[in-house]
Coordinates of C-alpha atoms in Angstrom, one line a residue:
X1 CA 31.5 31.5 93.3
X2 CA 31.4 32.4 89.7
X3 CA 28.2 31.7 87.9
X4 CA 29.8 30.3 85.0
X5 CA 32.2 28.4 87.2
X6 CA 29.2 26.9 88.6
X7 CA 27.2 25.7 85.5
X8 CA 30.0 24.1 84.5
X9 CA 31.1 22.0 87.3
X10 CA 27.6 21.0 87.8
X11 CA 27.8 20.0 84.0
X12 CA 31.5 18.2 84.4
X13 CA 30.4 16.5 87.6
X14 CA 26.8 14.8 85.3
X15 CA 29.4 13.7 82.7
X16 CA 31.7 11.7 85.0
X17 CA 28.0 10.3 86.6
X18 CA 27.3 9.0 82.4
X19 CA 23.7 10.9 83.1
X20 CA 21.3 12.2 80.2
X21 CA 24.0 14.2 78.0
X22 CA 20.8 16.5 77.5
X23 CA 21.0 17.7 81.3
X24 CA 24.9 17.5 81.1
X25 CA 24.2 19.9 77.5
X26 CA 22.0 22.8 79.4
X27 CA 24.0 23.2 81.5
X28 CA 27.0 24.1 79.1
X29 CA 24.8 25.7 77.1
X30 CA 23.8 28.1 79.5
X31 CA 27.0 29.0 80.7
X32 CA 27.8 29.4 77.8
X33 CA 24.9 31.8 77.1
X34 CA 26.1 33.9 80.1
X35 CA 29.5 34.6 78.9
X36 CA 27.7 37.1 76.7
X37 CA 25.0 38.0 77.6
X38 CA 25.6 41.7 78.7
X39 CA 25.9 42.6 82.0
X40 CA 22.6 44.4 82.1
X41 CA 20.9 41.4 81.0
X42 CA 22.1 39.1 84.0
X43 CA 21.3 41.4 86.5
X44 CA 18.4 41.2 85.6
X45 CA 15.8 39.1 86.8
X46 CA 13.5 39.1 84.6
X47 CA 15.3 39.5 81.5
X48 CA 17.8 36.8 82.4
X49 CA 15.7 34.4 83.1
X50 CA 13.9 34.8 79.5
X51 CA 17.2 35.0 77.5
X52 CA 17.5 31.5 75.1
X53 CA 19.2 29.2 76.4
X54 CA 18.1 29.9 80.1
X55 CA 16.3 27.6 81.8
X56 CA 14.5 27.4 85.9
X57 CA 17.3 25.1 87.0
X58 CA 20.1 26.9 85.6
X59 CA 18.5 30.3 86.2
X60 CA 18.8 29.1 90.5
X61 CA 22.0 28.0 90.0
X62 CA 23.2 31.6 88.0
X63 CA 21.0 33.4 90.7
X64 CA 22.5 31.7 93.9
X65 CA 25.5 32.2 92.8
X66 CA 25.1 35.3 92.4
X67 CA 24.1 35.9 95.9
X68 CA 27.4 34.5 97.1
X69 CA 26.1 30.5 97.9
X70 CA 27.4 27.5 96.7
X71 CA 23.4 26.4 94.4
X72 CA 21.8 23.9 96.4
X73 CA 22.2 21.6 92.9
X74 CA 26.1 22.3 93.2
X75 CA 26.5 21.2 96.7
X76 CA 24.2 17.7 95.8
X77 CA 25.9 16.7 92.8
X78 CA 29.5 17.1 94.7
X79 CA 27.3 14.9 97.2
X80 CA 26.4 12.0 95.0
X81 CA 29.2 11.9 92.3
X82 CA 32.3 9.7 93.8
X83 CA 35.4 12.4 93.4
X84 CA 38.0 11.1 91.2
X85 CA 40.8 8.5 92.9
X86 CA 44.5 9.5 93.2
X87 CA 46.2 6.4 93.3
X88 CA 50.2 6.1 92.4
X89 CA 49.4 5.1 89.1
X90 CA 46.5 8.0 88.0
X91 CA 49.6 10.4 88.7
X92 CA 51.5 8.5 86.3
X93 CA 49.0 9.4 83.6
X94 CA 50.0 12.0 81.0
X95 CA 47.2 10.8 78.8
X96 CA 44.6 9.8 77.1
X97 CA 44.5 8.1 73.6
X98 CA 40.4 7.9 73.1
X99 CA 37.9 10.4 73.2
X100 CA 34.9 11.7 71.0
X101 CA 33.8 14.9 69.9
X102 CA 30.5 16.6 68.2
X103 CA 31.9 14.8 65.5
X104 CA 30.6 11.8 66.0
X105 CA 28.4 11.1 68.9
X106 CA 30.1 13.5 71.6
X107 CA 28.6 15.9 73.6
X108 CA 31.2 19.1 72.7
X109 CA 33.5 21.0 70.7
X110 CA 37.3 19.8 69.6
X111 CA 38.3 22.9 71.7
X112 CA 36.0 22.1 75.0
X113 CA 37.8 18.7 75.1
X114 CA 40.9 20.5 75.0
X115 CA 40.7 22.8 77.7
X116 CA 38.6 20.1 79.8
X117 CA 42.5 17.8 79.2
X118 CA 44.3 21.2 80.0
X119 CA 42.4 21.5 82.9
X120 CA 43.4 17.9 84.0
X121 CA 46.9 18.2 83.4
X122 CA 47.4 16.0 80.3
X123 CA 50.2 16.2 78.1
X124 CA 48.1 14.9 75.5
X125 CA 44.7 13.7 74.9
X126 CA 43.9 11.8 70.9
X127 CA 41.0 12.6 69.0
X128 CA 39.2 9.2 68.1
X129 CA 35.9 10.2 66.7
X130 CA 34.3 7.0 65.3
X131 CA 34.9 5.5 61.5
X132 CA 32.0 5.7 58.5
X133 CA 30.3 2.9 59.0
X134 CA 29.4 2.9 62.7
X135 CA 26.2 5.2 61.6
X136 CA 24.1 5.5 65.4
X137 CA 27.4 7.3 66.0
X138 CA 27.9 9.5 62.6
X139 CA 30.5 7.9 62.0
X140 CA 33.6 10.0 60.1
X141 CA 33.6 9.9 56.4
X142 CA 37.1 10.2 54.9
X143 CA 36.1 13.9 53.6
X144 CA 35.1 14.8 57.5
X145 CA 38.2 12.8 59.1
X146 CA 40.4 14.9 56.4
X147 CA 38.2 18.8 57.3
X148 CA 38.9 17.4 61.0
X149 CA 42.8 17.2 61.5
X150 CA 43.7 20.7 60.9
X151 CA 41.2 21.6 63.9
X152 CA 42.0 18.9 66.2
X153 CA 45.7 20.2 65.6
X154 CA 45.6 23.6 65.9
X155 CA 44.8 23.4 69.8
X156 CA 48.0 22.2 70.5
X157 CA 50.4 25.4 72.6
X158 CA 53.7 25.1 73.6
X159 CA 53.0 22.1 77.0
X160 CA 49.2 20.4 75.3
X161 CA 49.6 18.4 71.8
X162 CA 45.9 17.2 70.8
X163 CA 46.8 14.5 68.9
X164 CA 45.0 13.3 64.9
X165 CA 43.3 9.6 65.5
X166 CA 40.3 7.2 64.9
X167 CA 38.4 5.1 66.6
X168 CA 38.2 2.6 63.5
X169 CA 35.6 -0.5 63.4
X170 CA 37.3 -3.8 62.4
X171 CA 34.9 -4.9 60.2
X172 CA 33.9 -8.8 59.6
X173 CA 36.6 -9.4 57.9
X174 CA 39.5 -8.0 59.6
X175 CA 40.4 -4.4 57.3
X176 CA 39.5 -1.4 58.8
X177 CA 36.7 0.9 58.0
X178 CA 38.6 4.0 57.3
X179 CA 40.8 4.8 54.4
X180 CA 44.6 3.4 54.0
X181 CA 45.9 6.5 53.6
X182 CA 44.5 8.6 56.6
X183 CA 45.1 6.0 58.7
X184 CA 49.1 6.8 57.7
X185 CA 48.0 10.8 58.5
X186 CA 46.8 10.1 61.7
X187 CA 48.9 10.7 64.5
X188 CA 46.5 7.2 67.0
X189 CA 44.6 4.8 65.2
X190 CA 42.2 2.5 68.3
X191 CA 40.7 -0.9 66.3
X192 CA 37.7 -1.5 68.1
X193 CA 34.7 -4.7 67.2
X194 CA 31.7 -2.7 67.1
X195 CA 29.6 -4.9 65.5
X196 CA 28.8 -9.2 65.3
X197 CA 29.7 -9.2 68.5
X198 CA 28.4 -12.5 69.2
X199 CA 30.7 -14.2 66.3
X200 CA 31.7 -17.5 66.8
X201 CA 35.0 -17.3 68.5
X202 CA 37.4 -19.0 66.3
X203 CA 36.1 -15.9 63.6
X204 CA 35.9 -13.5 65.7
X205 CA 39.7 -14.2 66.6
X206 CA 40.5 -14.2 62.8
X207 CA 38.8 -11.3 62.7
X208 CA 41.1 -9.4 65.4
X209 CA 44.1 -10.9 64.4
X210 CA 43.8 -9.8 61.0
X211 CA 43.4 -6.6 62.4
X212 CA 46.0 -6.2 64.2
X213 CA 48.3 -7.3 62.1
X214 CA 47.9 -4.0 60.4
X215 CA 50.8 -1.7 60.7
X216 CA 48.8 1.2 61.5
X217 CA 47.4 -0.4 64.2
X218 CA 47.9 1.3 67.8
X219 CA 45.3 0.5 70.9
X220 CA 42.7 -2.4 70.1
X221 CA 39.9 -0.8 72.2
X222 CA 37.0 -2.0 74.6
X223 CA 38.4 -5.8 73.0
X224 CA 35.0 -7.8 74.4
X225 CA 32.9 -4.8 74.2
X226 CA 30.8 -6.3 77.0
X227 CA 28.7 -4.1 79.2
X228 CA 28.5 -4.3 83.1
X229 CA 26.0 -1.9 84.2
X230 CA 24.8 1.5 83.4
X231 CA 21.4 2.8 81.8
X232 CA 22.4 0.8 78.0
X233 CA 21.7 -2.1 79.7
X234 CA 24.7 -5.6 79.8
X235 CA 25.7 -7.4 77.3
X236 CA 27.8 -9.8 77.4
X237 CA 31.4 -10.3 76.4
X238 CA 32.5 -11.0 72.8
X239 CA 34.3 -14.4 73.2
X240 CA 37.9 -15.3 71.2
X241 CA 40.6 -16.5 71.8
X242 CA 42.1 -14.4 74.0
X243 CA 46.0 -15.9 74.0
X244 CA 46.4 -15.5 70.2
X245 CA 45.2 -12.3 70.1
X246 CA 46.9 -11.1 73.1
X247 CA 50.1 -12.5 71.9
X248 CA 49.3 -10.7 68.0
X249 CA 49.3 -7.5 69.8
X250 CA 52.6 -8.3 72.1
X251 CA 54.3 -9.4 68.5
X252 CA 53.2 -5.9 66.9
X253 CA 53.3 -3.6 69.4
X254 CA 50.0 -2.6 69.9
X255 CA 48.4 -1.4 73.3
X256 CA 45.4 -3.5 74.7
X257 CA 43.2 -1.2 76.0
X258 CA 42.1 -0.7 79.6
X259 CA 38.9 1.2 79.1
X260 CA 38.6 3.7 82.1
X261 CA 34.6 3.4 81.8
X262 CA 32.4 2.1 84.7
X263 CA 29.7 0.4 82.5
X264 CA 32.7 -1.6 80.6
X265 CA 35.0 -2.5 82.7
X266 CA 37.1 -3.8 80.0
X267 CA 39.0 -6.1 79.1
X268 CA 37.6 -8.2 82.7
X269 CA 40.6 -8.7 84.5
X270 CA 41.5 -12.5 83.7
X271 CA 42.2 -11.0 80.4
X272 CA 44.4 -8.5 81.8
X273 CA 46.2 -11.3 83.3
X274 CA 46.5 -12.7 80.1
X275 CA 47.7 -10.1 77.6
X276 CA 50.3 -9.0 81.5
X277 CA 51.8 -12.4 81.3
X278 CA 51.8 -11.7 77.0
X279 CA 54.0 -9.4 77.1
X280 CA 51.2 -7.0 75.6
X281 CA 51.3 -3.2 76.2
X282 CA 48.3 -1.2 78.0
X283 CA 47.2 2.0 77.6
X284 CA 44.5 3.6 79.5
X285 CA 42.1 5.2 78.2
X286 CA 38.9 7.4 79.5
X287 CA 36.6 6.5 75.6
X288 CA 35.1 10.4 77.1
X289 CA 32.1 11.7 74.7
X290 CA 32.3 14.6 77.3
X291 CA 34.7 17.1 78.9
X292 CA 33.6 15.8 82.4
X293 CA 34.4 11.8 81.7
X294 CA 37.8 12.0 80.5
X295 CA 38.2 12.5 84.6
X296 CA 37.8 8.5 84.1
X297 CA 41.0 7.7 83.5
X298 CA 41.2 7.3 87.5
X299 CA 38.6 3.9 87.4
X300 CA 41.4 2.8 84.3
X301 CA 43.9 3.5 86.3
X302 CA 42.7 1.6 89.3
X303 CA 42.2 -1.6 87.9
X304 CA 45.6 -1.9 86.3
X305 CA 47.2 -1.4 89.5
X306 CA 45.2 -4.1 91.1
X307 CA 46.1 -6.2 88.5
X308 CA 49.2 -5.9 89.1
X309 CA 50.4 -3.8 85.7
X310 CA 53.6 -2.5 85.6
X311 CA 53.7 1.6 85.2
X312 CA 56.1 1.9 82.2
X313 CA 54.1 -0.8 80.3
X314 CA 51.0 1.4 79.9
X315 CA 51.8 3.8 77.2
X316 CA 50.0 6.5 78.0
X317 CA 52.0 6.9 81.6
X318 CA 54.9 7.7 78.8
X319 CA 55.9 11.9 77.3
X320 CA 55.6 13.0 74.4
X321 CA 58.7 12.1 72.1
X322 CA 59.3 8.0 73.3
X323 CA 54.2 7.7 72.5
X324 CA 54.7 9.4 69.1
X325 CA 58.1 7.3 68.5
X326 CA 56.3 4.2 69.8
X327 CA 52.5 5.3 67.1
X328 CA 55.2 5.9 64.1

């Protein structure tokens, strides 16, 4: 196989497994370096190993691929990382409304996320980097979001649309952490609680209801904030009156996100059932922070299918025209 293809497949598998972002980034960097190196350096092992951006592990992968082998590291990962599951519902998903880039706490440029989405057969992808309050994630100020938006739109093609967006923090009083005019201008607004997750139930309910009622909100992101596994440890879910919150989502046409990250599994199954009974729309999203994580949609699709969520109530099964009409 081609060395660049081997390096990028390794990066994608590491990202899907949510391994250290630095490991995956090293393989993406090596692939980018290899593309730019003159042929005489690529073919000279001594000069190749000395090239900036080529480390011991990536060098071994390149040399084994050049020798016509499947690199050992790649073969091992193929055996360890569970491949994407192709369920009936997964085949109906046409896009993803929650993804991050290096503009906030993602690992790659906008263009790399766009390429990965196209490779998966997506018809659209929303870039929803964080809002300013989430400083640990390098949330986007109004100025940075304005700068980003034309770069996102520039990645669209005739068969694929990149959507502008933001994952906006729901502040303690329910206000949204971005300028109102910008929330009007972007295509998709995912509203999420990231702070004071242990707020008392009545106050959390009021906080979420205030946000849901604001006209520019399209998706309620990972509504409980829980973590059930992974290197970040576990975190209990926030408490709120789920029936009241999901009734409000149904009333205002806000989709309840089924977050596909295995460490979140948010909402829990019992809350999906309440949202389903309330008549909510849903959005199956990857919450990807790297290109290889866009494939995590299979986890969300499997959970939604097991919960009996009809495909027609999942906005990410809709075509672009219908999606944009709903999001307006």
